[in-house]
Coordinates of C-alpha atoms and ligand atoms in Angstrom, one line a residue:
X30 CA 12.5 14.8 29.2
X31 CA 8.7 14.1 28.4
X32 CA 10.3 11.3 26.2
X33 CA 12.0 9.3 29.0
X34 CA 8.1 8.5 30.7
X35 CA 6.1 8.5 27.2
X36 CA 7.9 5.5 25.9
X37 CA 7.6 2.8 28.9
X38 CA 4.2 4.1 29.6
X39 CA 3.7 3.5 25.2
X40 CA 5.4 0.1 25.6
X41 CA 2.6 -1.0 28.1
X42 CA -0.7 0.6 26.5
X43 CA -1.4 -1.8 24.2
X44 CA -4.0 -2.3 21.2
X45 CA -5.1 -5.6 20.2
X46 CA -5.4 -6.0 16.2
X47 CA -9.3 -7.1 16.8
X48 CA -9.8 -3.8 18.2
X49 CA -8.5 -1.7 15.8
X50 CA -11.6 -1.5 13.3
X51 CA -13.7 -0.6 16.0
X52 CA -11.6 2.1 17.2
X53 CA -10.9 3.2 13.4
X54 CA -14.4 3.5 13.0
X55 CA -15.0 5.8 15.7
X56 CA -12.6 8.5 14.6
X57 CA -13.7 8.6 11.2
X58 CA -17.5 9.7 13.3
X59 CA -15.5 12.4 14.1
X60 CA -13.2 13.1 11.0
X61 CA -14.4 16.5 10.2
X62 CA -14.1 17.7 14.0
X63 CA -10.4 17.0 14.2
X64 CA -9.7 18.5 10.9
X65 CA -11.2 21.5 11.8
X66 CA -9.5 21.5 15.5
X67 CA -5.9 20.8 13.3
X68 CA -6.5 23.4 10.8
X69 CA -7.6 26.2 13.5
X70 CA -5.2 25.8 15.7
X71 CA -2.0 24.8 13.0
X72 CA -2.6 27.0 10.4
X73 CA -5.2 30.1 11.7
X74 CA -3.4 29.8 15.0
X75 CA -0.2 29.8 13.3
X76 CA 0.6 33.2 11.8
X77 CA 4.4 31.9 10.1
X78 CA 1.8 28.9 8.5
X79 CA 2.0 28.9 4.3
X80 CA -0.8 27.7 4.5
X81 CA -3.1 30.6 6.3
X82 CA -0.9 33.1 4.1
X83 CA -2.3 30.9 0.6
X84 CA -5.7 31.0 2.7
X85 CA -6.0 34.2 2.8
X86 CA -4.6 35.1 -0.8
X87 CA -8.0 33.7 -1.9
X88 CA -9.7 35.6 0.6
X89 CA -10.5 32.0 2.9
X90 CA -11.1 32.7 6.2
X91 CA -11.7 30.9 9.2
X92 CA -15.3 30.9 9.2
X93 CA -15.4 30.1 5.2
X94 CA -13.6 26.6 5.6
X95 CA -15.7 26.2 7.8
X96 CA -18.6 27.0 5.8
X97 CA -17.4 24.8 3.1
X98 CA -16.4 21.7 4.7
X99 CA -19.9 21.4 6.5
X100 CA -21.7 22.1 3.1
X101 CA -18.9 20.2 0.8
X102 CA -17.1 17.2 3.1
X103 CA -13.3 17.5 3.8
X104 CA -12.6 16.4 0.0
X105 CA -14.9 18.4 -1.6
X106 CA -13.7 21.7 0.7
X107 CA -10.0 20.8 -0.5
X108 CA -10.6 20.0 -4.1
X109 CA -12.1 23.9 -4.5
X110 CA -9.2 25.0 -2.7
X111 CA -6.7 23.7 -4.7
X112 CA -8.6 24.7 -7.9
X113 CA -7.9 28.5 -6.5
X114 CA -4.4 27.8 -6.1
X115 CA -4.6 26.9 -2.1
X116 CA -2.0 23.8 -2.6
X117 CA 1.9 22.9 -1.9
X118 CA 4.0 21.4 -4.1
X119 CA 6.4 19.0 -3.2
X120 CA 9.6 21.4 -4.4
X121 CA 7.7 24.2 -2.4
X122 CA 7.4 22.2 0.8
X123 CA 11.3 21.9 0.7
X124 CA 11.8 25.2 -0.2
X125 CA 13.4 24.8 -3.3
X126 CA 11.4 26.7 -5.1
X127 CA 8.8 29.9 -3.8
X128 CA 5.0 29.6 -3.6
X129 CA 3.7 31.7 -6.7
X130 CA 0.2 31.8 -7.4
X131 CA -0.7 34.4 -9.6
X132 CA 0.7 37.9 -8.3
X133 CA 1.3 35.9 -4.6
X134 CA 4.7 34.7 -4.1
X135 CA 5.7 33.1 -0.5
X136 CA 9.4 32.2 0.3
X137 CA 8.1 30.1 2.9
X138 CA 11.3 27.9 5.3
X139 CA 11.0 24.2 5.6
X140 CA 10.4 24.4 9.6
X141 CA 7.2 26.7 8.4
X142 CA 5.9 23.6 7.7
X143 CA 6.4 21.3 10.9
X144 CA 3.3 20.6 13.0
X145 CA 3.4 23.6 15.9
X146 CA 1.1 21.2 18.1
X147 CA 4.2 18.5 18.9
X148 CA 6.8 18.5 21.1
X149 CA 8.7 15.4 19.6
X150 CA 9.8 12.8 21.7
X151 CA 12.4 11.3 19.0
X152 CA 14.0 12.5 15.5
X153 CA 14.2 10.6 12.8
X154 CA 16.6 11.2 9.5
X155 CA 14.7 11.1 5.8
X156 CA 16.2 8.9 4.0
X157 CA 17.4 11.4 1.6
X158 CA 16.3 9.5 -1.8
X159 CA 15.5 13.0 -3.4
X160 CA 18.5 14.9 -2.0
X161 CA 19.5 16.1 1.1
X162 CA 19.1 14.4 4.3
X163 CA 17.1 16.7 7.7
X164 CA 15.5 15.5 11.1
X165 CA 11.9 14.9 11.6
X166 CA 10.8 15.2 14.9
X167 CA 7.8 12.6 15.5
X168 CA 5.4 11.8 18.6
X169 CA 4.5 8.5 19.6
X170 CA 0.8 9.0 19.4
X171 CA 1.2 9.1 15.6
X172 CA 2.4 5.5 15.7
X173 CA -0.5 4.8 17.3
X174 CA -3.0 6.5 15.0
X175 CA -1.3 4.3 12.1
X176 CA -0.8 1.2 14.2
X177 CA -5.0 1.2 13.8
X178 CA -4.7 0.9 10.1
X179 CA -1.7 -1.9 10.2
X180 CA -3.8 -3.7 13.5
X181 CA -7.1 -3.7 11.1
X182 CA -4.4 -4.5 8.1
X183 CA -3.5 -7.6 9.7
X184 CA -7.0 -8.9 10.6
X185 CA -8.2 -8.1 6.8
X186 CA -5.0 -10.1 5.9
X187 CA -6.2 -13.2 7.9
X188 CA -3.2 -12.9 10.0
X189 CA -3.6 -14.7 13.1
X190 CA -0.5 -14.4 15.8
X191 CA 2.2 -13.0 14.2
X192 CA 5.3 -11.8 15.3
X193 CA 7.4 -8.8 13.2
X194 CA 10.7 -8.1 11.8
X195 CA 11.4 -4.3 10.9
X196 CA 14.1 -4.0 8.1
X197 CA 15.0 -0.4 8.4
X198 CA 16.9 1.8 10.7
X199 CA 14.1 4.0 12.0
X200 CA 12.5 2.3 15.0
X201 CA 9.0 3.2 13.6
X202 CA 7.6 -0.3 12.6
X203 CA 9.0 -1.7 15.5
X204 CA 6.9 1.0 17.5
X205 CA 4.1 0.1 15.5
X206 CA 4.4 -3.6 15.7
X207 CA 4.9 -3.5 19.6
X208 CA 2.0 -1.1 19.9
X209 CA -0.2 -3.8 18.6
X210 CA 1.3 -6.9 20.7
X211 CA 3.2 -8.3 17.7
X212 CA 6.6 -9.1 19.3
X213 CA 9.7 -7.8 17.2
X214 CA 12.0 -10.9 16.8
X215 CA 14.5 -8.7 14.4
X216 CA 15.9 -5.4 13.7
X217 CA 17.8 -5.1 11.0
X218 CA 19.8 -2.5 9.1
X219 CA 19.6 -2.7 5.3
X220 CA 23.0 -1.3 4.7
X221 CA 26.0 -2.0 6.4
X222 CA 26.9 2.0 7.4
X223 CA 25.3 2.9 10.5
X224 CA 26.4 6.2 12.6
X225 CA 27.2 7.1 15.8
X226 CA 23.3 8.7 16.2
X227 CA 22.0 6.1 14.9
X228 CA 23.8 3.0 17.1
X229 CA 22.9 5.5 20.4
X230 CA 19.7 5.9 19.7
X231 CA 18.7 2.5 19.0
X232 CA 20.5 1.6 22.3
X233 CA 17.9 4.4 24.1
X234 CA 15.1 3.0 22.9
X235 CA 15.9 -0.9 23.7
X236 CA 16.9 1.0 27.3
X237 CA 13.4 2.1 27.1
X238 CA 11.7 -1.0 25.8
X239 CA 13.1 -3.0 28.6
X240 CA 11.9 -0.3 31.6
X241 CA 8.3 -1.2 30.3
X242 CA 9.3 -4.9 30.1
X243 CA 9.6 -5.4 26.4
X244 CA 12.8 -7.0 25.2
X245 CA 13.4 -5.2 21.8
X246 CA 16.6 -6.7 19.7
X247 CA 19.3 -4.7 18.8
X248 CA 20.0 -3.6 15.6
X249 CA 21.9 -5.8 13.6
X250 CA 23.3 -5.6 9.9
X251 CA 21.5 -7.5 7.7
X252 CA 22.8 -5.9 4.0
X253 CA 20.5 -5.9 1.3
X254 CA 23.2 -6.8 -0.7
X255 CA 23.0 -10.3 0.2
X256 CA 19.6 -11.5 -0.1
X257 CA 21.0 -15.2 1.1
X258 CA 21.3 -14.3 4.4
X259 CA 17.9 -13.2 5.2
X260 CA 16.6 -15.7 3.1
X261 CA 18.7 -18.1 5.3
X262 CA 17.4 -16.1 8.7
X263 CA 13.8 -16.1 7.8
X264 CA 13.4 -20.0 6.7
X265 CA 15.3 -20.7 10.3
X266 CA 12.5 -18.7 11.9
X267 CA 9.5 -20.0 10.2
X268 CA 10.3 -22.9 12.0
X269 CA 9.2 -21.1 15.4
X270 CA 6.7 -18.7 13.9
X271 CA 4.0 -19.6 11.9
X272 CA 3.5 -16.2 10.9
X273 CA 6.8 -13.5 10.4
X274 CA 5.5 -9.4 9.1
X275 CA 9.0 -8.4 7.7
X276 CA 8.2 -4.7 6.8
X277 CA 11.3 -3.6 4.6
X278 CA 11.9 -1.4 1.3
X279 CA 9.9 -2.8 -1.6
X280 CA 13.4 -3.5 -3.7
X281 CA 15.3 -5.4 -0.5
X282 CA 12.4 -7.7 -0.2
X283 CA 12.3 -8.3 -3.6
X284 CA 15.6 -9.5 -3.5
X285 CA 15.1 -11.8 -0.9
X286 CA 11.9 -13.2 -2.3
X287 CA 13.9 -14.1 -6.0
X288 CA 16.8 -15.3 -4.2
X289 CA 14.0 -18.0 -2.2
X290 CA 12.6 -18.5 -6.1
X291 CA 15.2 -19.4 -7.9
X292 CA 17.0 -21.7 -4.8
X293 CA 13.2 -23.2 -5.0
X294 CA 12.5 -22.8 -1.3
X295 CA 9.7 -21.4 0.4
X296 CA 8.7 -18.2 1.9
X297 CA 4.8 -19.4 3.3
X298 CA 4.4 -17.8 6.3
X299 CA 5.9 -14.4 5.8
X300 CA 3.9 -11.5 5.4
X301 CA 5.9 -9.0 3.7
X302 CA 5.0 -5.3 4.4
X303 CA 6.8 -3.6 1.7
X304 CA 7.3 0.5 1.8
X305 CA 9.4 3.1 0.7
X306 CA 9.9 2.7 -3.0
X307 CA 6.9 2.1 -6.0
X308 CA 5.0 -1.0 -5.5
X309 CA 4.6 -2.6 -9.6
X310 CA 2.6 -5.3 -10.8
X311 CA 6.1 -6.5 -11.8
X312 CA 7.6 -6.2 -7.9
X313 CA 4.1 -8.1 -6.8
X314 CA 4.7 -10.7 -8.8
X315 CA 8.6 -11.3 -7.2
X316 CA 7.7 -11.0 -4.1
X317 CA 5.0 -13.6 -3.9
X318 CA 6.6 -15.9 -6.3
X319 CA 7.8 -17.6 -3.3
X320 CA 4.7 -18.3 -1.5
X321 CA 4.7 -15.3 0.9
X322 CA 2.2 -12.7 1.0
X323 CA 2.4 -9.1 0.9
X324 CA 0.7 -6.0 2.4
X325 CA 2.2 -2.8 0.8
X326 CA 1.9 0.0 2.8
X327 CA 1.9 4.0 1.4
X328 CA 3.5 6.6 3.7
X329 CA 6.1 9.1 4.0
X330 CA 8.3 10.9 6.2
X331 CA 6.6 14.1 6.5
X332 CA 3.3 12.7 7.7
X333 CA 3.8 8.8 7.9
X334 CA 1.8 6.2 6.9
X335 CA -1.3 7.1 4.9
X336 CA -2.7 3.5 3.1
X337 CA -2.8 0.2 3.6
X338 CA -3.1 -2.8 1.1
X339 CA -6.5 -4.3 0.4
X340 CA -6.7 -7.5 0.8
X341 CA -9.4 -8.4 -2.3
X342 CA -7.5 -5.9 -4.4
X343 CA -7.8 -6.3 -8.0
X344 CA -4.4 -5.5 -9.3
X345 CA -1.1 -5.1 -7.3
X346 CA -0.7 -2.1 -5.0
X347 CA -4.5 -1.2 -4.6
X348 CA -4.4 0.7 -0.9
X349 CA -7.2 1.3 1.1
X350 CA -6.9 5.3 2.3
X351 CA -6.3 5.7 6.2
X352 CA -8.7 8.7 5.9
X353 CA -9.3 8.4 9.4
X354 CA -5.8 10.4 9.4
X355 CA -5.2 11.7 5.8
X356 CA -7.9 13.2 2.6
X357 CA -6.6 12.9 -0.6
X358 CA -7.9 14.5 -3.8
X359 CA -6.2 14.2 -7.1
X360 CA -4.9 18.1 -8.0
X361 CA -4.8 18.8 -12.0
X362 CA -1.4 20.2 -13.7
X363 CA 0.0 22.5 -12.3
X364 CA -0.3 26.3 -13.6
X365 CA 3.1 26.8 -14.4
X366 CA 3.2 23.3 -16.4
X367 CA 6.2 21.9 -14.7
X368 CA 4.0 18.9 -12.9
X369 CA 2.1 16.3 -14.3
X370 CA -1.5 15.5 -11.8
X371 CA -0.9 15.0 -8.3
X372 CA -2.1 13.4 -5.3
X373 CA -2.5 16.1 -2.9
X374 CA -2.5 15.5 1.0
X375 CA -4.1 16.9 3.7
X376 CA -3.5 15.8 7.4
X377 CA -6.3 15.8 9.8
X378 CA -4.7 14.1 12.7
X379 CA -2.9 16.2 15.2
X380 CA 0.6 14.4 15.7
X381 CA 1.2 14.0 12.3
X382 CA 5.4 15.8 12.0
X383 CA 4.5 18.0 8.7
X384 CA 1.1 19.6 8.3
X385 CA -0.3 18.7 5.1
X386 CA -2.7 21.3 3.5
X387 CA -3.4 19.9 -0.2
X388 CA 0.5 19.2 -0.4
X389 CA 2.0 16.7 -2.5
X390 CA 4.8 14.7 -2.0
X391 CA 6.0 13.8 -5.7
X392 CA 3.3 11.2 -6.2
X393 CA 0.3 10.9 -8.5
X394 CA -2.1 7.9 -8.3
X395 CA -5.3 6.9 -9.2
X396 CA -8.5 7.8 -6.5
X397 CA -11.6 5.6 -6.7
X398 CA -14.2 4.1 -4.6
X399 CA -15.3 0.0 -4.8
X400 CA -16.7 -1.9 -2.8
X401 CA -14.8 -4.6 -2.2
X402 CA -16.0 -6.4 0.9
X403 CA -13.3 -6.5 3.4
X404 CA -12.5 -5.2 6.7
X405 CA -11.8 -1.4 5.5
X406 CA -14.4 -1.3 3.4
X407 CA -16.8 -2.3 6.2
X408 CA -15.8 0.2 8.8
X409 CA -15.7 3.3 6.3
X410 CA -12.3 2.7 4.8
X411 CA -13.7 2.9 1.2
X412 CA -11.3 5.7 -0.5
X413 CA -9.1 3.5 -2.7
X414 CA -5.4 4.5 -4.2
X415 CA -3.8 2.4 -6.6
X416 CA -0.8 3.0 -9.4
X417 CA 1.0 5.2 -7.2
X418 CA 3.8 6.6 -8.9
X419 CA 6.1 9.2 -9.0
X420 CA 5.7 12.3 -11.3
X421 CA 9.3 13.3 -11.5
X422 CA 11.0 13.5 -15.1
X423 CA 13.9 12.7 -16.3
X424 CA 17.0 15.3 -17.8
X425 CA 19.4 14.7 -20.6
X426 CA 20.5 16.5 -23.2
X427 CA 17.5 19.5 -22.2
X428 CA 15.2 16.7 -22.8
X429 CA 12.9 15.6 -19.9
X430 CA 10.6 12.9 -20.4
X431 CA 8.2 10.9 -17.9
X432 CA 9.3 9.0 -14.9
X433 CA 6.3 7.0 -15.0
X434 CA 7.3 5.4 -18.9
X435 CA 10.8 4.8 -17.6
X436 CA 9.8 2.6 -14.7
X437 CA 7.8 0.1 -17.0
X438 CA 10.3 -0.4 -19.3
X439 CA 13.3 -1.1 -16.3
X440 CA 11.0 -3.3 -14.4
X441 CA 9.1 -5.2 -16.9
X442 CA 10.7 -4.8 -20.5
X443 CA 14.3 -4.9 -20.0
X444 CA 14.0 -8.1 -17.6
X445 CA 11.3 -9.5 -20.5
X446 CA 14.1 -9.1 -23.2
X447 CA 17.5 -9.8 -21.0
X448 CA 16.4 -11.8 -18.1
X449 CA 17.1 -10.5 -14.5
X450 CA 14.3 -9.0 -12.2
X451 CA 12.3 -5.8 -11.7
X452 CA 15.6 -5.0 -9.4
X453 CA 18.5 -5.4 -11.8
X454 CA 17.9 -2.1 -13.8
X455 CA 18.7 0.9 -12.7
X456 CA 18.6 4.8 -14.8
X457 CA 20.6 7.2 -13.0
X458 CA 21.1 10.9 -13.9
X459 CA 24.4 12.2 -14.2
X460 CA 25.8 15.8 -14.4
X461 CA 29.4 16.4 -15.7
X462 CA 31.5 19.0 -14.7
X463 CA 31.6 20.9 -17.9
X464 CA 27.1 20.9 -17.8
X465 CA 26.3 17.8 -20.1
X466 CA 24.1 15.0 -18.8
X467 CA 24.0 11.9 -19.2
X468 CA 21.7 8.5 -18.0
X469 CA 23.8 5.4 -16.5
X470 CA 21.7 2.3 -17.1
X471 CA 23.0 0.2 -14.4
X472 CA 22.7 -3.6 -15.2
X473 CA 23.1 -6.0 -12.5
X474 CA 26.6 -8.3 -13.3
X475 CA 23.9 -11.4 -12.5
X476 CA 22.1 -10.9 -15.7
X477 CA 24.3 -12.3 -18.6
X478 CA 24.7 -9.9 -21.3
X479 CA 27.3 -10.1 -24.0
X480 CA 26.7 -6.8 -25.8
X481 CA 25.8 -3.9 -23.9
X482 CA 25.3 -2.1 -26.9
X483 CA 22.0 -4.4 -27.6
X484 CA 20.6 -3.2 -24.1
X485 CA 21.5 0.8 -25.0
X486 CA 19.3 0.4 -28.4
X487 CA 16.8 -1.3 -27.0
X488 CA 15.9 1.0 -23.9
X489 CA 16.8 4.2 -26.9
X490 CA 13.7 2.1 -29.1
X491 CA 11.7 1.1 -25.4
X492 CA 11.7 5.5 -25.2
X493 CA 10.8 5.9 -28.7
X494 CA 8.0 4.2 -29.4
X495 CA 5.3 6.3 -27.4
X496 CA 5.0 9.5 -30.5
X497 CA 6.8 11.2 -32.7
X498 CA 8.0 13.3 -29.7
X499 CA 9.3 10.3 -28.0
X500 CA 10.8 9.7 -30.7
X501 CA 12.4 13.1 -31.3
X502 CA 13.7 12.3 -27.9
X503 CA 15.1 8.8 -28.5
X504 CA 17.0 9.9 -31.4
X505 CA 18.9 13.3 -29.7
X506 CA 20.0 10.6 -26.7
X507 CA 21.3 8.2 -29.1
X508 CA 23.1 10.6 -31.5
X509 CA 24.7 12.6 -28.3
X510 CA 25.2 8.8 -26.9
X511 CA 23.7 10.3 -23.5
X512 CA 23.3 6.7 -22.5
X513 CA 26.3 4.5 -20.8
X514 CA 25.3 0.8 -19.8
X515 CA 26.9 0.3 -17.1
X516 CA 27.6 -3.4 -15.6
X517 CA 27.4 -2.6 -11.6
X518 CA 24.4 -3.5 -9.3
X519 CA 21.6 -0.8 -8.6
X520 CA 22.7 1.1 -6.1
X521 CA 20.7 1.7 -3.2
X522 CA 19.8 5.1 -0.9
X523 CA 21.6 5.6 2.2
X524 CA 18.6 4.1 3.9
X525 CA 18.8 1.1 1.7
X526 CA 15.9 2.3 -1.3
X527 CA 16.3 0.8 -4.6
X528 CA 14.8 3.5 -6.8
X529 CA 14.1 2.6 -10.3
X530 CA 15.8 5.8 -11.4
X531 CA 18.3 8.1 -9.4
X532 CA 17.7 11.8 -10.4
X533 CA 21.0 14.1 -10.6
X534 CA 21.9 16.1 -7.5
X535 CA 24.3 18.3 -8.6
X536 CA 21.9 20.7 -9.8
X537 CA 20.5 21.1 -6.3
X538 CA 24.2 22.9 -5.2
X539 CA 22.5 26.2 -4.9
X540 CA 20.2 25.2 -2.1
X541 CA 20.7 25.9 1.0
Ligands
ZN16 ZN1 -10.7 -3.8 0.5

């Protein structure tokens, strides 16, 4: 029942946006305090913790880490660590697969994983993009440790007043938003589907909203499908609001922002906050094509949001690190050679739902250090990620090839070479019954195609062009015609994620 008192009483403690680099600033003076508090009492206080049992397998004791992190900083500490094999995969932190590390092997369960020092007040669902769907238990004074990086987000972004829209089910922005005085003027539901859970628990956390004073909307339905109508909804606001955060997946907000584009109407004013899905040059460049400006955020379920955009950023979907809450080092291949790099995670703040030891979530990117003059940069902001992307491969024919390659060509080459947007192409993995696979290229029926077979040979040539290996690869898929074109929209994640590229799931039937 903590949950019933802990939400009015989060409703009413406020923190402006002005105040937030201030306060940032003071916890990264005590960054390596509050690791070292998480990590004794979550993982050496912990005896079910993968973590202390990977520890110990390289002989890491309490008194070593702490050794190391006073001689070599939190990133130094963790890149050694991972270089002796203390790191989680993403596959390992859902169990799919045992920790093996040499003659270690850990069949560690997912809930081995979840942050001992919370009592949740709420659960939300993952969205389920990479399979199955679980519950993640979450404390509000996580929103509030993030809500400092979007408060001192806005005030690098020059925004002024603004009040916020949340595109997504889970109440999280809206929490966020709230926390930082920004009044929510929409909720919205990307997809039209929304269960039973879902409709009573947005109702209990109005209930609560309004028992601290805040009027919170309800959730509405506001399909991604039809871009027009939040197009429409937005230009009707902008009226009132001189300045609108939308925070939305990356792929529904492109929609709306081509839809404004091509009608020739404006979107000045709006700051879109776009999350969830990979943030292109290609997306960028949609978005803001109708005169709104955008903010991409990185986070994820397991330990939410880590990065924030910088505002002087020299290309598209440079993110200043939140390393007031998160380290990240960049781990090399893996030892069994089934991952590419990765960027590995490690959680310092204590309400985070997932405790992240050097764990990766899927995602590489670039790490570096500039000085770029704005408001994270000032207070001590100044780890940088850019080109996140996903490391996951591809399947067809017992050919895997990089995610990564795939993305550029859907997002920039076939829209070049066809027309359409960084939206209108979709790969998706299929498994048949009798064990072949096959790729889907979904086409968008708005882009005007008259022979399908022209797109097919072009993304079979796009593949091939890398090497001779590539093009090993590009010839098997075209002689076992492993690739269908097929004229339907992308389709989107039961969230409402527009993924480039929808990996098979009908190999995951064995897991539990
Ligand atoms: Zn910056």
């Amino acid at each position: 029942m903590r949950s019933i008192w802990a939400m009015p009483r989060f409703f009413r403690q406020g923190v402006r946006p002005s105040d937030c680099p201030a306060l940032l600033r003071q916890l990264l003076v005590r960054r390596d305090e509050r690791f070292l508090d998480v990590v004794r009492r979550a993982v050496f206080g912990n005896p079910r913790s993968p973590y202390l049992a990977l520890l110990r397998s390289v002989g890491c004791e309490w008194g070593d880490l702490v050794v190391l992190v006073r001689a070599e900083g939190i990133e130094g500490a963790m890149r050694q660590l991972a270089d002796r094999g203390v790191y989680v995969t993403g596959v390992e932190l859902k169990a799919r697969r045992p920790i093996v590390r040499g003659s270690f092997t850990l069949h560690p369960r997912p809930r081995d994983f979840v942050n001992p020092l919370i009592a949740p007040h709420f659960f939300v669902p993952t969205s389920g993009s990479t399979g199955g769907s679980s519950l993640i238990g979450r404390v509000l004074a996580e929103r509030r440790e993030f809500a400092l990086l979007l408060g001192a987000g806005l005030v690098a972004h020059g925004a002024r007043n603004p009040v916020s829209v949340s595109w997504r089910v889970a109440p999280l922005s809206m929490f966020d938003f709230e926390a930082l005085g920004c009044r929510t003027i929409g909720w919205f539901n990307p997809v039209s589907y929304a269960s039973e859970t879902t409709r009573l628990g947005q109702l209990f956390i109005v209930a609560m909203a309004a028992a601290a004073g805040r009027r919170l909307p309800v959730l509405r339905a506001m399909p991604l499908d039809q871009p027009g109508r939040m197009l429409d909804w937005l230009r009707r606001r902008l009226r009132e609001h001189a300045e609108i955060v939308v925070v939305g997946y990356t792929g529904a907000i492109v929609r709306v922002a081509t839809t404004a584009a091509e009608r020739g109407l404006s979107l000045s004013g709006v700051i879109w906050n776009p999350i969830g899905e990979p943030y292109t040059a290609e997306r960028h460049a949609a978005i803001t094509a109708s005169g709104g400006r955008s903010m991409p955020q990185y986070g994820a379920n397991e330990c939410g949001s880590m990065a924030m955009a910088c505002p002087h950023a020299e290309q598209p979907g440079e993110l200043h690190v939140g390393t007031h809450r998160v380290a990240f080092v960049r781990r090399g291949p893996d030892r069994a050679g089934d991952d590419g790099g990765a960027l590995a995670i490690t959680t310092l703040d204590p309400y985070t739902p997932t405790i992240m030891f050097n764990t990766d979530l899927g995602d590489d990117a670039d790490i570096s250090t500039r000085d770029c003059g704005c408001v994270f940069g000032q207070i001590g902001l100044t780890t940088r990620i850019m080109n996140v992307r996903p490391f996951g491969r591809l399947s067809s024919e017992g050919i895997t090839f990089e995610a990564v390659d795939i993305v550029a060509i859907l997002e920039r080459e076939l829209p070049a070479r066809f027309g359409g947007h960084a939206t209108d192409y979709q790969i998706a993995e299929e498994h048949s019954a009798d064990g072949r696979s096959r790729l889907i290229l979904r086409v968008h029926p708005r882009v005007r195609i008259d022979d399908t077979h022209a797109v097919r040979d072009f993304l079979l040539h796009a593949i091939g062009r890398g090497g001779v290996a590539d093009r090993h690869i590009s010839r098997v898929l075209g002689e076992a015609d492993a690739i269908q074109v097929a004229r339907q929209a992308p389709i989107a994640t039961a969230v409402g994620k527009i993924l480039p590229f929808v990996p098979s799931r009908t190999r995951r039937s064995g897991d539990s």
